[in-house]
GROMACS .gro file of N, CA and C in nm:
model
  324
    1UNK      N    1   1.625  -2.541   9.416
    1UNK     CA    2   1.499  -2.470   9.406
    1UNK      C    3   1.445  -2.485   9.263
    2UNK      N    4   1.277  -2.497   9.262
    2UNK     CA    5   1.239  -2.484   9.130
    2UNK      C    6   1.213  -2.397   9.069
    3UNK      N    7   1.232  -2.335   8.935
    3UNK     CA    8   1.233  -2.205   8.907
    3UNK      C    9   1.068  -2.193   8.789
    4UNK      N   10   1.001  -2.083   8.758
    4UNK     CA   11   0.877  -2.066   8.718
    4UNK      C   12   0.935  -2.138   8.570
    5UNK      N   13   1.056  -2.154   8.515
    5UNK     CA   14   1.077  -2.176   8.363
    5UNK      C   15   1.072  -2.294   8.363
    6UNK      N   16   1.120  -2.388   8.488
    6UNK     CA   17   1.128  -2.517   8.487
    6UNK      C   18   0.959  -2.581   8.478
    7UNK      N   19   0.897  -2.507   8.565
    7UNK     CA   20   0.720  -2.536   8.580
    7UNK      C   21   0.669  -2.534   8.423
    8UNK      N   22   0.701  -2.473   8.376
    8UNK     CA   23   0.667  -2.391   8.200
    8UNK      C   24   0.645  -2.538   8.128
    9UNK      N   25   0.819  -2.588   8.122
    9UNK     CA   26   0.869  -2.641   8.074
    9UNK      C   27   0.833  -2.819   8.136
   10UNK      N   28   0.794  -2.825   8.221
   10UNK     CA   29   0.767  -2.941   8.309
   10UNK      C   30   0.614  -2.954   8.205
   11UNK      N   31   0.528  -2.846   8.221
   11UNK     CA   32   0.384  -2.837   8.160
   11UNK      C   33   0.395  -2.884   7.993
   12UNK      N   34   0.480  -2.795   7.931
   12UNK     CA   35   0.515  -2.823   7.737
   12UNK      C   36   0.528  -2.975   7.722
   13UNK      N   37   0.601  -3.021   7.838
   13UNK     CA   38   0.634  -3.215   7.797
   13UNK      C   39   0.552  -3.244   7.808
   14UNK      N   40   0.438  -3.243   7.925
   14UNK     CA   41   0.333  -3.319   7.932
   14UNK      C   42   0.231  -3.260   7.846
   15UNK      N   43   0.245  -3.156   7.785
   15UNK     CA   44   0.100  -3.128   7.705
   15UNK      C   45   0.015  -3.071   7.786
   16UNK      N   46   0.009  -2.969   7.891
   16UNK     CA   47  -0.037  -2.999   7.992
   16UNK      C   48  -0.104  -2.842   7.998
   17UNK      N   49  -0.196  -2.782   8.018
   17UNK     CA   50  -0.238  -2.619   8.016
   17UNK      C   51  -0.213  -2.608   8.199
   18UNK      N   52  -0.236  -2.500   8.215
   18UNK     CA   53  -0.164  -2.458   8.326
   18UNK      C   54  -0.327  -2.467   8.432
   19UNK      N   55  -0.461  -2.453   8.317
   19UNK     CA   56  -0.618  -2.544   8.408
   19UNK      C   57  -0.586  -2.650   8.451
   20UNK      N   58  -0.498  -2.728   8.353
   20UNK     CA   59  -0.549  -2.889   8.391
   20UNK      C   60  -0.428  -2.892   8.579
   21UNK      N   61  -0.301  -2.832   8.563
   21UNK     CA   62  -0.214  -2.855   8.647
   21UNK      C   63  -0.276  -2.815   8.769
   22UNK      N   64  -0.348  -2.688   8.726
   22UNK     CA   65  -0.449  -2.689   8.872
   22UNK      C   66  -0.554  -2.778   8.920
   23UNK      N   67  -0.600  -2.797   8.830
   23UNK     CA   68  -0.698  -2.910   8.878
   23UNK      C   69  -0.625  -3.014   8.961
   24UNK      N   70  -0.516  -3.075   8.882
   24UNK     CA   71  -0.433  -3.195   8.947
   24UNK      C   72  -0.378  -3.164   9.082
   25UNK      N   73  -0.377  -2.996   9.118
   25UNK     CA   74  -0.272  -2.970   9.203
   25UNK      C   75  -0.346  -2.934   9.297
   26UNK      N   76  -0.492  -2.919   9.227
   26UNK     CA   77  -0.619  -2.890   9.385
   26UNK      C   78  -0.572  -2.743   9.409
   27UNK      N   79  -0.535  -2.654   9.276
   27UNK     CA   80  -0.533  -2.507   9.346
   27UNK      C   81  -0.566  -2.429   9.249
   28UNK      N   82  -0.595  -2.295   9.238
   28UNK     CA   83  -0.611  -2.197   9.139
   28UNK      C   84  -0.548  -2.164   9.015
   29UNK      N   85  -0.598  -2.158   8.900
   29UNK     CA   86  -0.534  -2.089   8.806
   29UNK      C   87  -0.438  -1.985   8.830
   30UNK      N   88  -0.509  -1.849   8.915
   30UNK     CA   89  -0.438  -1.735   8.920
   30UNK      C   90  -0.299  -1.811   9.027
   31UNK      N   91  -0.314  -1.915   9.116
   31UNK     CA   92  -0.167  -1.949   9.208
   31UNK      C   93  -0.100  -2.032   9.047
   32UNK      N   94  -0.118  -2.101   9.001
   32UNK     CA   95  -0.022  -2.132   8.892
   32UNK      C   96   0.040  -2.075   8.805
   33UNK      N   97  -0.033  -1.933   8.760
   33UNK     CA   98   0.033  -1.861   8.714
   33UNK      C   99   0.130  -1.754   8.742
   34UNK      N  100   0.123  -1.700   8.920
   34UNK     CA  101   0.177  -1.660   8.972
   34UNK      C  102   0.340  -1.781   9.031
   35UNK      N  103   0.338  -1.856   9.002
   35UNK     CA  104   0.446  -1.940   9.005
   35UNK      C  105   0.522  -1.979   8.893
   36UNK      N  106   0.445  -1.999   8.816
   36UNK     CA  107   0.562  -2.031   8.693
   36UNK      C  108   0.568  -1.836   8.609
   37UNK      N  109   0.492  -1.762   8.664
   37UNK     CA  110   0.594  -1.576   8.613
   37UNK      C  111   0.707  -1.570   8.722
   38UNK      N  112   0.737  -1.650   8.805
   38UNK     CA  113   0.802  -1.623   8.884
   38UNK      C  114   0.980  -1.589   8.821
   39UNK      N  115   1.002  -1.492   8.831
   39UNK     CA  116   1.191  -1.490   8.814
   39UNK      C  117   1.285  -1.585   8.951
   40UNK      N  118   1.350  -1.651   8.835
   40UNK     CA  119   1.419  -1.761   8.920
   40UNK      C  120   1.368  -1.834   8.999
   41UNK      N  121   1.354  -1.882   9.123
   41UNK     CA  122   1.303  -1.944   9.207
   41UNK      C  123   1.164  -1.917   9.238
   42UNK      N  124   1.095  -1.995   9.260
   42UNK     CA  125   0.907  -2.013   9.250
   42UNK      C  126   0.868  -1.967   9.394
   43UNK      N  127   0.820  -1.867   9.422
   43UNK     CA  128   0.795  -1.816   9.568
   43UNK      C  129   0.662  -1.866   9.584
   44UNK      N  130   0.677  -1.967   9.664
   44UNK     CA  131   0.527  -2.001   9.695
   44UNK      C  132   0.492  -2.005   9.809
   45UNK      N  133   0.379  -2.071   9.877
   45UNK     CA  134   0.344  -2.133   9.996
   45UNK      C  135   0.423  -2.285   9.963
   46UNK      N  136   0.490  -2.295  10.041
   46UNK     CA  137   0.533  -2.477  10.059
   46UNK      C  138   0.424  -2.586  10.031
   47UNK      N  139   0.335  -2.568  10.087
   47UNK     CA  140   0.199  -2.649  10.065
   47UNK      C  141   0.191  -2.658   9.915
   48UNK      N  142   0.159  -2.534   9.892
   48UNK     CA  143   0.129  -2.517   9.753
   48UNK      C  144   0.229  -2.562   9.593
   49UNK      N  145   0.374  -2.540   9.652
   49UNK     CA  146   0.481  -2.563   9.551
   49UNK      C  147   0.458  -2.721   9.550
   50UNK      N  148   0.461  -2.837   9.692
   50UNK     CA  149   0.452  -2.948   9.694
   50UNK      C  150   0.339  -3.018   9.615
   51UNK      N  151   0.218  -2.952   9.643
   51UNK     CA  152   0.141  -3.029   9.535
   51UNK      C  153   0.150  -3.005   9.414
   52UNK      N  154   0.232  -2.916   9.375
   52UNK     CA  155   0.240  -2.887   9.220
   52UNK      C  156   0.363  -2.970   9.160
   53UNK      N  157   0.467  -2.960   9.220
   53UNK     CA  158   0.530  -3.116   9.220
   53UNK      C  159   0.514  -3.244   9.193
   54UNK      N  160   0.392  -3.264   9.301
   54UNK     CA  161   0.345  -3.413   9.287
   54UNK      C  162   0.257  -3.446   9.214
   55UNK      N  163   0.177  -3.336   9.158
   55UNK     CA  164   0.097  -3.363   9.065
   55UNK      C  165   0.179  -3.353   8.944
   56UNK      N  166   0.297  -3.292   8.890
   56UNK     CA  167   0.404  -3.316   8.779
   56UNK      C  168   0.423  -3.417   8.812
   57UNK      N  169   0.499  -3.476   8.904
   57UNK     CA  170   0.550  -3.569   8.923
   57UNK      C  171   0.454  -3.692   8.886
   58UNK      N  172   0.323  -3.683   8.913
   58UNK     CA  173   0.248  -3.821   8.926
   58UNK      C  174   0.208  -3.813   8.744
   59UNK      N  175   0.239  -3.717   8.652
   59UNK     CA  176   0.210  -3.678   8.545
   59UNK      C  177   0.302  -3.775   8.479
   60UNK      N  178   0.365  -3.772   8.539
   60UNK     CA  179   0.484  -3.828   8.457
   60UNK      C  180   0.651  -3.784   8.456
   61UNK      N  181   0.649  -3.611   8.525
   61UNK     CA  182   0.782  -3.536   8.515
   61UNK      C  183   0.872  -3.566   8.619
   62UNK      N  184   0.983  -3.587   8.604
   62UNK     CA  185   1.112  -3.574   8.673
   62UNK      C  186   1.174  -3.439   8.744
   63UNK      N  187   1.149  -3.345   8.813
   63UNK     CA  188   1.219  -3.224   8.802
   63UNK      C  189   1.386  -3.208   8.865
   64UNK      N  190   1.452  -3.170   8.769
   64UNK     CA  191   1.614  -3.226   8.853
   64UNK      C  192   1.657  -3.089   8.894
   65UNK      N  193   1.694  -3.084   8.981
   65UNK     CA  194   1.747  -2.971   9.065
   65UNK      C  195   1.844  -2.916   9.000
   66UNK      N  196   1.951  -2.818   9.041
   66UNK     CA  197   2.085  -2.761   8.940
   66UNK      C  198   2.178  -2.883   9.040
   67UNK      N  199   2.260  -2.950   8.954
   67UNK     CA  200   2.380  -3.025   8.968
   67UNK      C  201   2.356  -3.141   9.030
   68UNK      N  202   2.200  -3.177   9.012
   68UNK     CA  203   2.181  -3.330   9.076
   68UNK      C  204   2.159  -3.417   8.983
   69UNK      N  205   2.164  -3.515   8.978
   69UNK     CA  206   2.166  -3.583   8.905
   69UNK      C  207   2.053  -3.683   8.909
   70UNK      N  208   1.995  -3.778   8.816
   70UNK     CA  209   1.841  -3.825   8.794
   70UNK      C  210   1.847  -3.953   8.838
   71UNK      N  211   1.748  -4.047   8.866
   71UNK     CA  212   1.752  -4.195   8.902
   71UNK      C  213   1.699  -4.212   8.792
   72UNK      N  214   1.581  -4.141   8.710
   72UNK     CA  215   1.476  -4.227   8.616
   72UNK      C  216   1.550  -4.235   8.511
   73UNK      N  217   1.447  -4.316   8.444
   73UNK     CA  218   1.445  -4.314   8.276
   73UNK      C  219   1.402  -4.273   8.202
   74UNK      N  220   1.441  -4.235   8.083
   74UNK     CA  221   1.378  -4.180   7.975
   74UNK      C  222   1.433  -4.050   7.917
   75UNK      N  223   1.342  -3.988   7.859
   75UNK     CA  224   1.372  -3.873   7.761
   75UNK      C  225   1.364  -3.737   7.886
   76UNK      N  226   1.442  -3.653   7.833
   76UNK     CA  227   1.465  -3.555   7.895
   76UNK      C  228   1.476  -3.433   7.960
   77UNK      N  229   1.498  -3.324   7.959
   77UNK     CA  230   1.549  -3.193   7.946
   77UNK      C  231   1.632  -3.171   8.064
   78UNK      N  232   1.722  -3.079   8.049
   78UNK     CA  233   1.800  -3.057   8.157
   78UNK      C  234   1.853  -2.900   8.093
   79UNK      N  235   1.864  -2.805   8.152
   79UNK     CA  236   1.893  -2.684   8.125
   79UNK      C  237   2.048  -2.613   8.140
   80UNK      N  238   2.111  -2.619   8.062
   80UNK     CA  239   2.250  -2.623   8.108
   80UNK      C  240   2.309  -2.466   8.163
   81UNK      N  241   2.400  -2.478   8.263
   81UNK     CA  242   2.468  -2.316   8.283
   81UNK      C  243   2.496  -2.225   8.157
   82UNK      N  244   2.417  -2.095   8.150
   82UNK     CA  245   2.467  -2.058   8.032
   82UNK      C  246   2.581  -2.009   7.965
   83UNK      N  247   2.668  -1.963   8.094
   83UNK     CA  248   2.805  -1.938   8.089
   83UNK      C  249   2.868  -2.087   8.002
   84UNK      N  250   2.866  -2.181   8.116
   84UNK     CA  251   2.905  -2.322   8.051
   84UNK      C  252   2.884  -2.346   7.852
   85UNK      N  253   2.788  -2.285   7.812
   85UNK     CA  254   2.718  -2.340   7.715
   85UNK      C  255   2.800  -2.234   7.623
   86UNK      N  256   2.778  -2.121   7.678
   86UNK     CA  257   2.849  -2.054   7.598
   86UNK      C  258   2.974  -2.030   7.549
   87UNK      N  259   3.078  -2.129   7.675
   87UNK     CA  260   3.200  -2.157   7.644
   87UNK      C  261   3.207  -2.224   7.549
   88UNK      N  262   3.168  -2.358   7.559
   88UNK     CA  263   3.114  -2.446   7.441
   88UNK      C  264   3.119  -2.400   7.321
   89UNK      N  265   3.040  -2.327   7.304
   89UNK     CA  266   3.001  -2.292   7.149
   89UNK      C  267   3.114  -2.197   7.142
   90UNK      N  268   3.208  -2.129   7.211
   90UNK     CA  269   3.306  -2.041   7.180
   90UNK      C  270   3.425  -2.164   7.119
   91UNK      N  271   3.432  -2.223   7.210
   91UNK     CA  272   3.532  -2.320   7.188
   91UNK      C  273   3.532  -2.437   7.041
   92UNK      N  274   3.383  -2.398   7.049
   92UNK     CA  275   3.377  -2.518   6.915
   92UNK      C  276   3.437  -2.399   6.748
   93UNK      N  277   3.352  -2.283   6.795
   93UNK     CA  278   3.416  -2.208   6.656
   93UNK      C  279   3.505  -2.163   6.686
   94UNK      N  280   3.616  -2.207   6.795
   94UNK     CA  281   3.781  -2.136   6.754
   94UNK      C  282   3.807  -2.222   6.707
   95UNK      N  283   3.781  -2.386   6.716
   95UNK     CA  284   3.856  -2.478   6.684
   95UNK      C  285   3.811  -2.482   6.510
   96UNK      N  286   3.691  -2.471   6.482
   96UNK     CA  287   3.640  -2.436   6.334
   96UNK      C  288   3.720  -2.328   6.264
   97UNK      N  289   3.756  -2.231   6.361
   97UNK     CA  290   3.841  -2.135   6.248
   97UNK      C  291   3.953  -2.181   6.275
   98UNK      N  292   3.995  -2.272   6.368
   98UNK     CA  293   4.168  -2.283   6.343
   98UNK      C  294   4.140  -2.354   6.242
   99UNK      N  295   4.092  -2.482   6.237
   99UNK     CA  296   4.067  -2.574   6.102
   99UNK      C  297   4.089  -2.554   5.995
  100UNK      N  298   3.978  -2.419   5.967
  100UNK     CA  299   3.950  -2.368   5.857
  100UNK      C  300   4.099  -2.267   5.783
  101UNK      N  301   4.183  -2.236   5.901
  101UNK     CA  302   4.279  -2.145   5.882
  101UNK      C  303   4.411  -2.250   5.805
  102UNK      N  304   4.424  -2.376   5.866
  102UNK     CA  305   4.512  -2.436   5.854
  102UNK      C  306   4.461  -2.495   5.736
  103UNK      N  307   4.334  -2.550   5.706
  103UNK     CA  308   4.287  -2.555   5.569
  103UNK      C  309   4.358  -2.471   5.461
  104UNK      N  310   4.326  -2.418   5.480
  104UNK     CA  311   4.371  -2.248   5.404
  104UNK      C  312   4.528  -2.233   5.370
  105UNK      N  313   4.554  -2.196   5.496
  105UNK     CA  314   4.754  -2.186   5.485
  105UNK      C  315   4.792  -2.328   5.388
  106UNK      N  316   4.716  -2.428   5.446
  106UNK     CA  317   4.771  -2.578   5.404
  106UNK      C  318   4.782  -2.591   5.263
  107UNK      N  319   4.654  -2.494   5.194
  107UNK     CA  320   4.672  -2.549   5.062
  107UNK      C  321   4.708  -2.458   4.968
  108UNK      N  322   4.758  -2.296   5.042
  108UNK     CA  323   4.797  -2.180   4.969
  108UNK      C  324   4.943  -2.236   4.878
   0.00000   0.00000   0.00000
């Protein structure tokens, strides 16, 4: 599913105001904005989510689903799990303070 942050964020790459996406998408301002405030998943009319798609899409955007993976090319974004991310960065500063610890002991 596409979520209103991904739409946001689909719009910022292309430079894109949320008039022009309507225009491209053949629908209203007030329906574009009611889709990308959306929390989590974009409640739309089907009709309506599809042309907003294809008009990203014909823009130039890729939109990748959670855990699929891309055919195209080029530059990016991809939004990572934040749990995931946050392990990450936990894991990178234990290993920084062990470093830093054994630094330390190493040269006491």
């Amino acid at each position: 599913m596409i979520t209103g942050a991904q739409l946001r964020a689909a719009r910022a790459l292309l430079g894109m105001d949320q008039r022009e996406l309507a225009e491209r998408a053949g629908l209203s301002v007030p329906t574009i904005q009611r889709m990308e405030g959306s929390d989590g998943s974009v409640r739309a009319v089907v009709d309506s989510l599809e042309k907003v798609m294809d008009a990203l899409t014909d823009a130039g955007v890729e939109m990748i689903a959670d855990g699929a993976l891309t055919q195209g090319v080029g530059r990016g974004v991809r939004l990572l799990n934040r749990r995931a991310k946050e392990r990450t960065y936990e894991a990178g500063r234990e290993a920084e303070r062990a470093g830093a610890t054994r630094t330390t002991s190493g040269s006491a």
